[in-house]
mmCIF file of C-alpha atoms in Angstrom:
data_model
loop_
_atom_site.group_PDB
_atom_site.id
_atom_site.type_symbol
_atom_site.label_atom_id
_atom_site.label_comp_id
_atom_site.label_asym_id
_atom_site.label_seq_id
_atom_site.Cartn_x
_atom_site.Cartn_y
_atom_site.Cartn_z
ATOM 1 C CA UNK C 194 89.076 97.609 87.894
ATOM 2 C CA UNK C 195 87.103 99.835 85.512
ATOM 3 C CA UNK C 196 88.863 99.910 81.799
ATOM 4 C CA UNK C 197 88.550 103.532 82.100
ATOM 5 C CA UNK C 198 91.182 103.433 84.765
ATOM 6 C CA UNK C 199 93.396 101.082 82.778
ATOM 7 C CA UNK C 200 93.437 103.387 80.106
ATOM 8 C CA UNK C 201 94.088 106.423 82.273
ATOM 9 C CA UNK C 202 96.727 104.444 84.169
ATOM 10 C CA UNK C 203 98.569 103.843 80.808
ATOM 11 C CA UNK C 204 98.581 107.580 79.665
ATOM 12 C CA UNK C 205 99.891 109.027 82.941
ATOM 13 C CA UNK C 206 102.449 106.135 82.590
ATOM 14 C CA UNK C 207 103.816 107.410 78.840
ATOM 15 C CA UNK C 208 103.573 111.186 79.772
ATOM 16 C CA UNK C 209 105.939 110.847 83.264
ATOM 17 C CA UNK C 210 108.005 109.171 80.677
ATOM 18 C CA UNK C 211 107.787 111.774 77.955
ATOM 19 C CA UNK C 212 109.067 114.488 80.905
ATOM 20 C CA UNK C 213 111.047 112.515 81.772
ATOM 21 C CA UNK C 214 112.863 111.881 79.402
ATOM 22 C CA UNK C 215 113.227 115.503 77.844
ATOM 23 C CA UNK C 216 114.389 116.334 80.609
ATOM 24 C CA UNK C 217 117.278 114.312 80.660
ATOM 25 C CA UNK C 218 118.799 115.683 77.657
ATOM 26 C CA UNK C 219 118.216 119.367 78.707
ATOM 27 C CA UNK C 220 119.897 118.748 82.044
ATOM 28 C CA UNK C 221 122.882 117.375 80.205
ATOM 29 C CA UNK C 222 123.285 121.091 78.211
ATOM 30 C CA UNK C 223 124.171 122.765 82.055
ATOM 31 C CA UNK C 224 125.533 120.104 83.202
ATOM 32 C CA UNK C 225 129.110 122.400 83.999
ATOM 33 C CA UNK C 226 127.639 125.539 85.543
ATOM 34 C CA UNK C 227 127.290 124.231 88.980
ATOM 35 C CA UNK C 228 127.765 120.988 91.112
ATOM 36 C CA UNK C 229 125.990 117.883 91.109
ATOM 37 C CA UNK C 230 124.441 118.566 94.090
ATOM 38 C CA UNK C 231 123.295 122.531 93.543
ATOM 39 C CA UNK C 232 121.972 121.449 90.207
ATOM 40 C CA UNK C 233 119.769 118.523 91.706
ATOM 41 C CA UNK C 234 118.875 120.624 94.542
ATOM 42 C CA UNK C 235 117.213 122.682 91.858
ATOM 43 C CA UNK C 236 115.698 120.395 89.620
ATOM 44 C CA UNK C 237 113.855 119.023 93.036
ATOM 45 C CA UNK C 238 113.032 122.688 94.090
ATOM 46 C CA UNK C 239 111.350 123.262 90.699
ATOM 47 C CA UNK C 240 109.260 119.995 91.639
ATOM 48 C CA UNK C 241 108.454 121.588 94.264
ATOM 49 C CA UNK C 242 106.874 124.974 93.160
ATOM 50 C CA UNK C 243 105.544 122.984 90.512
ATOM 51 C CA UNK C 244 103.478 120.500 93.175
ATOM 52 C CA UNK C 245 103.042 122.789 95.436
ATOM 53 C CA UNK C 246 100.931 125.107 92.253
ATOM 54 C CA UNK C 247 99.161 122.398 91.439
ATOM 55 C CA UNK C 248 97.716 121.900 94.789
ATOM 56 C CA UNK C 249 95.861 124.724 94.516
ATOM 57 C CA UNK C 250 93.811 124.437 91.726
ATOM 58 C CA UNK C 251 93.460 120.767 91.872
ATOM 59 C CA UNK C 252 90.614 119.450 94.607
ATOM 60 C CA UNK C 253 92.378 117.225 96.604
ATOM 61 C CA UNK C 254 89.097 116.370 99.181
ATOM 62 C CA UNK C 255 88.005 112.961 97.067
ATOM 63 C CA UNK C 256 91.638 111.663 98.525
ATOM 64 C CA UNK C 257 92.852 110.147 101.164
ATOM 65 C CA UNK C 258 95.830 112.138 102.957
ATOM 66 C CA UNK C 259 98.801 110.523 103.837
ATOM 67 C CA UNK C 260 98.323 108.993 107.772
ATOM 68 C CA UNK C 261 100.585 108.379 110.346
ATOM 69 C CA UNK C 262 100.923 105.025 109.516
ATOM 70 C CA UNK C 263 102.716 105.691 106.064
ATOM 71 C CA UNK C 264 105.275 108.327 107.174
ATOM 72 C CA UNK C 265 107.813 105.371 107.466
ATOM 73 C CA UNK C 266 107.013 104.399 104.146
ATOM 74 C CA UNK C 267 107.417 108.268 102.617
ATOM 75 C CA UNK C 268 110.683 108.766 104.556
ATOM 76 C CA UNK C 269 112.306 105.998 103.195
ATOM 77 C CA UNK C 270 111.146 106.168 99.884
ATOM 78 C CA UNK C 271 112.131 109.948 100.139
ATOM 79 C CA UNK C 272 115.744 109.074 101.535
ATOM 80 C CA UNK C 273 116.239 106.297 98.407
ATOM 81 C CA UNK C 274 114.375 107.778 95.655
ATOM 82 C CA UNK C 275 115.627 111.520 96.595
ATOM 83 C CA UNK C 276 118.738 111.083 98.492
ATOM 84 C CA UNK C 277 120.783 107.914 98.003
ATOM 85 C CA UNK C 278 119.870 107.361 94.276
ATOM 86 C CA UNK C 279 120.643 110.727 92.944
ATOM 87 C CA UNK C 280 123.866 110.849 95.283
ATOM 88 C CA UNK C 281 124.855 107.418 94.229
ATOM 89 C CA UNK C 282 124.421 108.150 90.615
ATOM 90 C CA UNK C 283 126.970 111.426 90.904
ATOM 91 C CA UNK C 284 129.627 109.705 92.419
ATOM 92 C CA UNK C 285 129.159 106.621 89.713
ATOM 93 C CA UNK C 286 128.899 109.147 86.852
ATOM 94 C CA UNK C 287 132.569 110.288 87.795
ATOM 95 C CA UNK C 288 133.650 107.219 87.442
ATOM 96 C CA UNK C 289 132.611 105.701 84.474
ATOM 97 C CA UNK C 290 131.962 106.426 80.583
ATOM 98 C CA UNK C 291 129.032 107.950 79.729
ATOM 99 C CA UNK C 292 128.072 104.850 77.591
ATOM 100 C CA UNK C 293 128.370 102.354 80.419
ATOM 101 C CA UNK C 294 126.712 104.712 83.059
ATOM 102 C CA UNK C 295 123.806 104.652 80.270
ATOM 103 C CA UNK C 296 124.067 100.780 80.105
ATOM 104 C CA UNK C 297 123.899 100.428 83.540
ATOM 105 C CA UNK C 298 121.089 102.320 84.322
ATOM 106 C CA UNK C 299 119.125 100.300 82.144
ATOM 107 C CA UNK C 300 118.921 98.189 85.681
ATOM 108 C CA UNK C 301 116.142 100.197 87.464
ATOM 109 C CA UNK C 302 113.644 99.169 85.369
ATOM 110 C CA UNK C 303 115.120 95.308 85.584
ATOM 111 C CA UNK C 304 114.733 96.133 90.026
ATOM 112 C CA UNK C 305 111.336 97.407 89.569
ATOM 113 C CA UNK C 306 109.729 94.317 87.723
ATOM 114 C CA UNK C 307 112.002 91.694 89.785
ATOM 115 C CA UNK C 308 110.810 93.405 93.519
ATOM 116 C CA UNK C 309 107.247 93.995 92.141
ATOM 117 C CA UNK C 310 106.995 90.274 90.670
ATOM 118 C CA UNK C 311 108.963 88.378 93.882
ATOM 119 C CA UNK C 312 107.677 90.245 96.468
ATOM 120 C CA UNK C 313 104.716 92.736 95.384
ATOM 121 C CA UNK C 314 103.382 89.489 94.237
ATOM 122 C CA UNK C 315 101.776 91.548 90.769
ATOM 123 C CA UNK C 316 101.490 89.563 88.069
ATOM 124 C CA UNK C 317 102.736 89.963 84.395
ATOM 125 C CA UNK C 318 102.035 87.167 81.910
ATOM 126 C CA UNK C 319 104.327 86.060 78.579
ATOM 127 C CA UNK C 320 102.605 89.324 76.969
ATOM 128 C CA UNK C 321 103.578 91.758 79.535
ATOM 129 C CA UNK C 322 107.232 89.919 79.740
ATOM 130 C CA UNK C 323 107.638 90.165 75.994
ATOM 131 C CA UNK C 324 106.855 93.863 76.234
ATOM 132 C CA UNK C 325 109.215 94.497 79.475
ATOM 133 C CA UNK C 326 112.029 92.360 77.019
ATOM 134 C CA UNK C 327 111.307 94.337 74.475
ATOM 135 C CA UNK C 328 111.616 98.419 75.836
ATOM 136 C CA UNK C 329 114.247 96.739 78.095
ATOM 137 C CA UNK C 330 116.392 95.863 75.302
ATOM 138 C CA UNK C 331 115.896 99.070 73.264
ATOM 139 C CA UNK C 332 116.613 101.006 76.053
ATOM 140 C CA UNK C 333 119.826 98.769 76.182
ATOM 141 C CA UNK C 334 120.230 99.484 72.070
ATOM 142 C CA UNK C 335 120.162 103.189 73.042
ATOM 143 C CA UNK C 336 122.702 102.824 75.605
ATOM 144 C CA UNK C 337 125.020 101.262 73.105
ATOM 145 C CA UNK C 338 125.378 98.039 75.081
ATOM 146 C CA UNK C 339 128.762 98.534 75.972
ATOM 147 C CA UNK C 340 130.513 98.384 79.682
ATOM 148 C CA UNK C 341 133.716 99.641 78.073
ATOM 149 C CA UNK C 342 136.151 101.048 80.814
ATOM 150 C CA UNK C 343 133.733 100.127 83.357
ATOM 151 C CA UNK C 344 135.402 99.648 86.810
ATOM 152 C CA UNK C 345 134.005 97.345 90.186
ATOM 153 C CA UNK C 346 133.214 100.611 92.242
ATOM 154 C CA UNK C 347 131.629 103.126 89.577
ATOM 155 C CA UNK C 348 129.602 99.918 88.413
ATOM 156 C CA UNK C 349 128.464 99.263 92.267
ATOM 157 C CA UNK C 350 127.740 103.206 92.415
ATOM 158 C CA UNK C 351 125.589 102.712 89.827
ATOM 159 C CA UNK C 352 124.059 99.642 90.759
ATOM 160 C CA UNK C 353 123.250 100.920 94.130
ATOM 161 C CA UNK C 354 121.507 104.110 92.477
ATOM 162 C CA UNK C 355 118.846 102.020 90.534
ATOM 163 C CA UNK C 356 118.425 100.031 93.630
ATOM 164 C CA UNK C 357 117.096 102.394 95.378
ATOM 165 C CA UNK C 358 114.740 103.543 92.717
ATOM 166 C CA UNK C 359 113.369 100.279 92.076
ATOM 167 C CA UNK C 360 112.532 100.167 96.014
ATOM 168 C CA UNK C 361 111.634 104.039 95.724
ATOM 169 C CA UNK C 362 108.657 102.574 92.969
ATOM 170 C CA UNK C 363 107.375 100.004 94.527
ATOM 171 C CA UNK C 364 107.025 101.874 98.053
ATOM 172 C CA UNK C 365 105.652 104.526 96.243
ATOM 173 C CA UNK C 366 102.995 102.281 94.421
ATOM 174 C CA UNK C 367 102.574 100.788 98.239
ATOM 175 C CA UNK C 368 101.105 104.658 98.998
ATOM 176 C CA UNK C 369 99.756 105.260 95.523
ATOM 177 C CA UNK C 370 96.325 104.903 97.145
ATOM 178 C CA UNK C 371 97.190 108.211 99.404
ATOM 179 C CA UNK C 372 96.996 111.700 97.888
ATOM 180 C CA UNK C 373 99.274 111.705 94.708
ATOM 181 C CA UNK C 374 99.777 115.168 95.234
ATOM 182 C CA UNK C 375 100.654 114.925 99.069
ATOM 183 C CA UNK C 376 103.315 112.124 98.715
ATOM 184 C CA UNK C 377 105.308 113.790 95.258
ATOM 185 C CA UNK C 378 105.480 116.883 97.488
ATOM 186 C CA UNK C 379 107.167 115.649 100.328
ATOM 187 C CA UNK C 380 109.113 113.374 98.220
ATOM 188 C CA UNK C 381 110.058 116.954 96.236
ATOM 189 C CA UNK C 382 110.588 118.870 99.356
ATOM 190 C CA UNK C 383 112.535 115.866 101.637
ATOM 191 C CA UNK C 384 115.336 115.594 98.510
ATOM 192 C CA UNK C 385 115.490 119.084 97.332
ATOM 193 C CA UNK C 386 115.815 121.232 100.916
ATOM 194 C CA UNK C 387 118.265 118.775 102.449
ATOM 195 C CA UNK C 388 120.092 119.398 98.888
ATOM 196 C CA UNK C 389 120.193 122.869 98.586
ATOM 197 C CA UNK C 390 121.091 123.619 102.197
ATOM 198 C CA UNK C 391 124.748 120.917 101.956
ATOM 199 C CA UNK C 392 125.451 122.635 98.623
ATOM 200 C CA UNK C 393 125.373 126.061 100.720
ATOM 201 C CA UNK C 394 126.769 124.445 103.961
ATOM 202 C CA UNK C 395 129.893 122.869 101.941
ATOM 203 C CA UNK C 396 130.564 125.951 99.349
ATOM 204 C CA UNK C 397 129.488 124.091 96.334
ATOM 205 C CA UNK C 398 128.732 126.565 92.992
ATOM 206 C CA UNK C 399 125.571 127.375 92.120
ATOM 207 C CA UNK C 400 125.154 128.065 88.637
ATOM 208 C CA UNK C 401 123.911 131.597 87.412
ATOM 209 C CA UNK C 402 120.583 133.348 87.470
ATOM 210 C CA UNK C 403 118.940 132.472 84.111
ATOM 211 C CA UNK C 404 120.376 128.513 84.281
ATOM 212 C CA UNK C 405 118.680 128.331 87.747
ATOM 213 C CA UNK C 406 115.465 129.675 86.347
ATOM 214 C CA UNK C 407 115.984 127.361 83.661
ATOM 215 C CA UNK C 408 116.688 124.138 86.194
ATOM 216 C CA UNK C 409 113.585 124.971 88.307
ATOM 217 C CA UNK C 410 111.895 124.844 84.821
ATOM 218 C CA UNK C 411 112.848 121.387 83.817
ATOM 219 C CA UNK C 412 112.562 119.730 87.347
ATOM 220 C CA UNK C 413 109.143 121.491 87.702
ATOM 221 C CA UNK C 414 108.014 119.249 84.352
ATOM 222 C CA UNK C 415 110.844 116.668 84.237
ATOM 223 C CA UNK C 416 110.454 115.427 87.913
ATOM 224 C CA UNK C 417 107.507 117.342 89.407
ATOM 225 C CA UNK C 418 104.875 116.987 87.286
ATOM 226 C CA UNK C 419 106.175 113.621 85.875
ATOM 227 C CA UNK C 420 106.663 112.315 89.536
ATOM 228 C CA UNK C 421 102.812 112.916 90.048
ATOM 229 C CA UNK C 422 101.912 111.079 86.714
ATOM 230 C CA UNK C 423 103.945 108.693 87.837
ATOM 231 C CA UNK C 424 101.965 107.944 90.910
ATOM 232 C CA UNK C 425 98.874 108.206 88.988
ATOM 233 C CA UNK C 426 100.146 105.413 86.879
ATOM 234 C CA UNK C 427 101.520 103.393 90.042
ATOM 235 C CA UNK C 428 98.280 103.443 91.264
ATOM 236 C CA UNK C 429 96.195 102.401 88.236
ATOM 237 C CA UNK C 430 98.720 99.548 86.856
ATOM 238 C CA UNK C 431 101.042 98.504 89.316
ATOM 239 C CA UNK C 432 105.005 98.838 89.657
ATOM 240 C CA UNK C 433 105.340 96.105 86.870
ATOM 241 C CA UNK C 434 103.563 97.860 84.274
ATOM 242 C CA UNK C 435 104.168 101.186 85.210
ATOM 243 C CA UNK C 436 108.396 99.966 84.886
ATOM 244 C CA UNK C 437 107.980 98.858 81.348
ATOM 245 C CA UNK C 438 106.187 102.480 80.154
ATOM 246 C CA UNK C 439 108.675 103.970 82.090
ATOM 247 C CA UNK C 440 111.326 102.567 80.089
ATOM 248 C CA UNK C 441 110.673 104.344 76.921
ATOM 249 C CA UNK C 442 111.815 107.647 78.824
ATOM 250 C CA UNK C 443 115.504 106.833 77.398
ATOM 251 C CA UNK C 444 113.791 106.876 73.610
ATOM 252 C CA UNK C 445 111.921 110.367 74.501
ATOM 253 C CA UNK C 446 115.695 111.377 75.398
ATOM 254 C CA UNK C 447 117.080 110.352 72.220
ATOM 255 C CA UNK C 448 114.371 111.788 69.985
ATOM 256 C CA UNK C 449 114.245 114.775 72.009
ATOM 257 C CA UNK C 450 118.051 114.944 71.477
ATOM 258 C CA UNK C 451 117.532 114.121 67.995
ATOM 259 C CA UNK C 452 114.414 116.695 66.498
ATOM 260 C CA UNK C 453 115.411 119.792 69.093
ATOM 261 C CA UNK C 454 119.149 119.876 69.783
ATOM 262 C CA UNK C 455 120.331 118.571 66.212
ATOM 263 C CA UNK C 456 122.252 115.446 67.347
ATOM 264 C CA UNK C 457 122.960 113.119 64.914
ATOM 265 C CA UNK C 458 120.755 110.287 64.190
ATOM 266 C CA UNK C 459 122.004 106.757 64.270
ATOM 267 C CA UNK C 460 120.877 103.692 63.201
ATOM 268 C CA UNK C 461 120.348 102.466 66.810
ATOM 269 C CA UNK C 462 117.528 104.881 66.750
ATOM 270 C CA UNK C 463 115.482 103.287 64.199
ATOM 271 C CA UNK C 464 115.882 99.649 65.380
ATOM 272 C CA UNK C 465 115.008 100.714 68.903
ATOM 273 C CA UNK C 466 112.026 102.960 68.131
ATOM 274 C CA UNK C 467 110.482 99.854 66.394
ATOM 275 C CA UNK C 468 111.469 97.310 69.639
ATOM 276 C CA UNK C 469 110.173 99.763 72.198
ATOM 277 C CA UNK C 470 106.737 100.634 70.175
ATOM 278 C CA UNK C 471 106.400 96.797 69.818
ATOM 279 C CA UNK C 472 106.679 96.358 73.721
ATOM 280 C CA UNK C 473 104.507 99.741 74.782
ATOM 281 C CA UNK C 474 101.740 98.444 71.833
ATOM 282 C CA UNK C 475 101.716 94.633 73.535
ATOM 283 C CA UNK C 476 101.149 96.357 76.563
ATOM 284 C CA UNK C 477 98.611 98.614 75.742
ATOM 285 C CA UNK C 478 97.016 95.687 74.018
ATOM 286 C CA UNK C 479 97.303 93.229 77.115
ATOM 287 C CA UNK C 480 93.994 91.908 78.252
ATOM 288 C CA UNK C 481 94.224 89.992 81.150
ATOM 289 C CA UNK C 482 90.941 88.521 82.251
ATOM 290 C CA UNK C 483 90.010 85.619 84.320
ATOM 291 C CA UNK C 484 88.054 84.070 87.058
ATOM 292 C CA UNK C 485 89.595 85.439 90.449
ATOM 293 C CA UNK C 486 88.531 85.861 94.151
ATOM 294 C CA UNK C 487 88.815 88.865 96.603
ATOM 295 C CA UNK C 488 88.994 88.547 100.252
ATOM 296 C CA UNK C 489 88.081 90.402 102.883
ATOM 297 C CA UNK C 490 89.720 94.180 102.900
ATOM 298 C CA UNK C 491 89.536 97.575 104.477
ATOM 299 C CA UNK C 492 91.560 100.138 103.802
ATOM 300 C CA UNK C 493 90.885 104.061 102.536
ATOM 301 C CA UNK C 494 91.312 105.791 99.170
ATOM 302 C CA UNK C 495 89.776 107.659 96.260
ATOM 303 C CA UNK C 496 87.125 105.587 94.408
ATOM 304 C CA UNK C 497 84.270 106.101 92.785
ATOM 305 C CA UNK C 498 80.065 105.316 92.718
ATOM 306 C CA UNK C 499 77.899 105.532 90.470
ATOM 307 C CA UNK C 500 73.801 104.419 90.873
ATOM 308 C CA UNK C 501 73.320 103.091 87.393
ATOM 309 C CA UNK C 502 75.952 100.208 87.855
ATOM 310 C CA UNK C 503 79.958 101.161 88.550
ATOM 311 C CA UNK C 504 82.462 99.316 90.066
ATOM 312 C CA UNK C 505 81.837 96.021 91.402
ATOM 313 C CA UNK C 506 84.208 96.471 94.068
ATOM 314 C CA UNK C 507 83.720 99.259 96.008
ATOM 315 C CA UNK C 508 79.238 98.432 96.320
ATOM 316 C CA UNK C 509 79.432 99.218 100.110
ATOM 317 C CA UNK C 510 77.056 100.923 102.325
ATOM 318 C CA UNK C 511 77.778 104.571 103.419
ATOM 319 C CA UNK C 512 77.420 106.535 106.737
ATOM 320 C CA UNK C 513 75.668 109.736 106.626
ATOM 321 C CA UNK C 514 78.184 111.677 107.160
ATOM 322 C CA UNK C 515 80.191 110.020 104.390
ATOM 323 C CA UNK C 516 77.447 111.315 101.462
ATOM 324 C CA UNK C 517 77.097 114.785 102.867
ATOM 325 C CA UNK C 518 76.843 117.015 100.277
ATOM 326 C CA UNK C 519 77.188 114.362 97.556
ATOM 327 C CA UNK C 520 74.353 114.275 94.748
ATOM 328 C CA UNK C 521 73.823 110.401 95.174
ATOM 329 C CA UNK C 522 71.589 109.737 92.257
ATOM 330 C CA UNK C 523 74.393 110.879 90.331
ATOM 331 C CA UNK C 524 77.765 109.529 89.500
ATOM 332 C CA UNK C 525 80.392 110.940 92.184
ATOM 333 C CA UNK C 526 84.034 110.102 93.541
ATOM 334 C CA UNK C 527 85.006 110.471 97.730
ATOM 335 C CA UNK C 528 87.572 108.651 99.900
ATOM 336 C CA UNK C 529 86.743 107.317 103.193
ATOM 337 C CA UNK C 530 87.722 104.033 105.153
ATOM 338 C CA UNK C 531 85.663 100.914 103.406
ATOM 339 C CA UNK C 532 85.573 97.302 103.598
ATOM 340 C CA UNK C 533 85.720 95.170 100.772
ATOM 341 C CA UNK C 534 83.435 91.701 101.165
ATOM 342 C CA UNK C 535 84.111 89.091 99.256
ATOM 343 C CA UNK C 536 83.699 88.599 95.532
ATOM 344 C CA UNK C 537 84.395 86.368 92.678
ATOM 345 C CA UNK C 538 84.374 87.596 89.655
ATOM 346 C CA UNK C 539 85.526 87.728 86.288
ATOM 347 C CA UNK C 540 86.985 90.582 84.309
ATOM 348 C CA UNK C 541 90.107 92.491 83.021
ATOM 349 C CA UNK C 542 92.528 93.550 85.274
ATOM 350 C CA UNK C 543 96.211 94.305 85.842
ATOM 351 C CA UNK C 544 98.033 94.032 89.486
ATOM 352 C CA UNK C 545 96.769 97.048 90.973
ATOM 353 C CA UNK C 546 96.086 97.024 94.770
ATOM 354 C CA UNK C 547 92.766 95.056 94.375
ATOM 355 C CA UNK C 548 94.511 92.192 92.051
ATOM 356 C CA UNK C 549 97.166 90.864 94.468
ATOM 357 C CA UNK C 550 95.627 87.328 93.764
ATOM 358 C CA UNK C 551 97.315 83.834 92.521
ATOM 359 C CA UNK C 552 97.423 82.637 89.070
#
């Protein structure tokens, strides 16, 4: 894995997060001028437009489009990530305090790492388990650690909703090799039509012109855009890693909260802005390097050549066909159906797709 990609990984990691979490706090100001389920309908139809806009001015040919073979995969991570989690979290949010549904929700990234660790089979050494510890527990901190009031079946609600988010990230970092684009646009379009249309069906408020304008807005950056980056970041670092950058959305929240909308600062702020730069900096810092072997593979995706010396993985002869229209003598990117021979090497890596190896 070229340390350009690392690097690249890491960034779209942080930014999902930064949307992410601005958005949360935004939401949270229109919170009572519709339903639940008008409001998310919207903040998925603004991913939407959002996706769909970007598709046009982004070339999408040096990626490999979502096949047949992966439309299980999208429909259920469409159904969890876009249906049951956001439903889920509703009916929990009604019954709980705000400061344990915080708490609680904490446990998405803690069913990301576990499913990506036991059964993704990525790695993540002492450094990358001191960093999740660390944005894990400010996150926590921020949440004010307190299940106060909490009850069995808003707590299960809850449960259930980060659940299905920590399976909606690792399926989605199973298809991260597909067309980013592609799969955050159905994932948009499968939660946010299916939405909108029961809010209609059942009667449910929608809230008025300019705060719909205003929802598309945020859920064009807050989950559009951020879902892509998200992907990109899925695909370059794994689920692990992508769970542990994804965990200082809650801080972006609170700053967000703290520098635009004039809420008060508290000392939980300060203590965990230091914990969660500690953890992103030991991440961002993590070299992980050693002897490994690959086996044989074929699959398809985005990857690039270049003649001077490029990735050691992806050295593979080409049909015609394949390098029509491509300068060859100069450094290029295409997708197309490849086998990978076998190789051992050493170098840094994280968990991606070509890392699933022992330790």
């Amino acid at each position: 894995m070229a340390w350009s990609s690392l690097r690249r990984g890491q960034l779209a990691g942080l930014a999902a997060a930064v949307l992410f979490g601005i958005s949360a706090p935004l939401i949270s100001t229109v919170t009572g001028s519709g339903s639940a389920l008008s409001i998310a309908g919207l903040l998925y139809g603004g991913a939407t437009l959002a996706l769909l806009t970007v598709r046009l001015f982004r070339d999408t040919e040096a990626e490999t489009s979502v096949g047949r073979q992966d439309w299980p995969a999208l429909a259920a991570l469409t159904l969890l990530g876009g249906v049951v989690g956001p439903v889920a979290l509703v009916m929990g949010l009604a019954r709980l305090p705000a400061a344990s549904s915080s708490l609680l929700l904490n446990l998405e990234a803690v069913f990301t790492l576990a499913i990506a660790v036991l059964l993704g089979r990525e790695h993540l050494g002492r450094r990358g388990l001191l960093s999740a510890g660390l944005t894990i527990a400010a996150a926590v901190l921020l949440s004010e650690g307190s299940l106060s009031g909490a009850n069995a079946g808003g707590s299960a609600l809850i449960a259930l909703a980060t659940l299905a988010w920590g399976i909606d990230n690792n399926l989605s970092q199973s298809l991260s090799l597909r067309n980013p684009i592609q799969i955050a646009t159905c994932k948009a379009a499968g939660a946010s039509l299916p939405m909108l249309a029961l809010a209609l069906l059942l009667g449910h408020p929608f809230p008025a012109l300019p705060v719909m304008l205003a929802l598309l807005a945020i859920g064009a950056l807050g989950y559009g855009i951020s879902i892509w980056l998200d992907l990109l970041a899925l695909r370059d670092l794994g689920a692990a890693r992508e769970a542990v950058l994804f965990s200082t959305a809650p801080f972006v929240g609170a700053l967000f909260s703290l520098v635009i909308l004039r809420e008060a600062f508290t000392p939980q702020l300060l203590v965990a802005a230091g914990l969660m730069a500690a953890g992103v900096l030991l991440l961002l810092l993590e070299q992980h390097s050693h002897w490994h072997r690959h086996d044989v593979l074929r699959h398809a995706h985005r990857h690039r050549h270049d003649p001077l010396g490029g990735d050691p993985h992806h050295e593979h002869r080409h049909q015609p066909e394949e390098l029509e229209g491509v300068a060859a003598d100069q450094p290029f990117w295409h997708a197309h159906e490849h086998c990978h021979g076998e190789l051992e090497h050493a170098h840094p890596h994280v968990s991606d797709t070509h890392h699933r190896h022992r330790h």
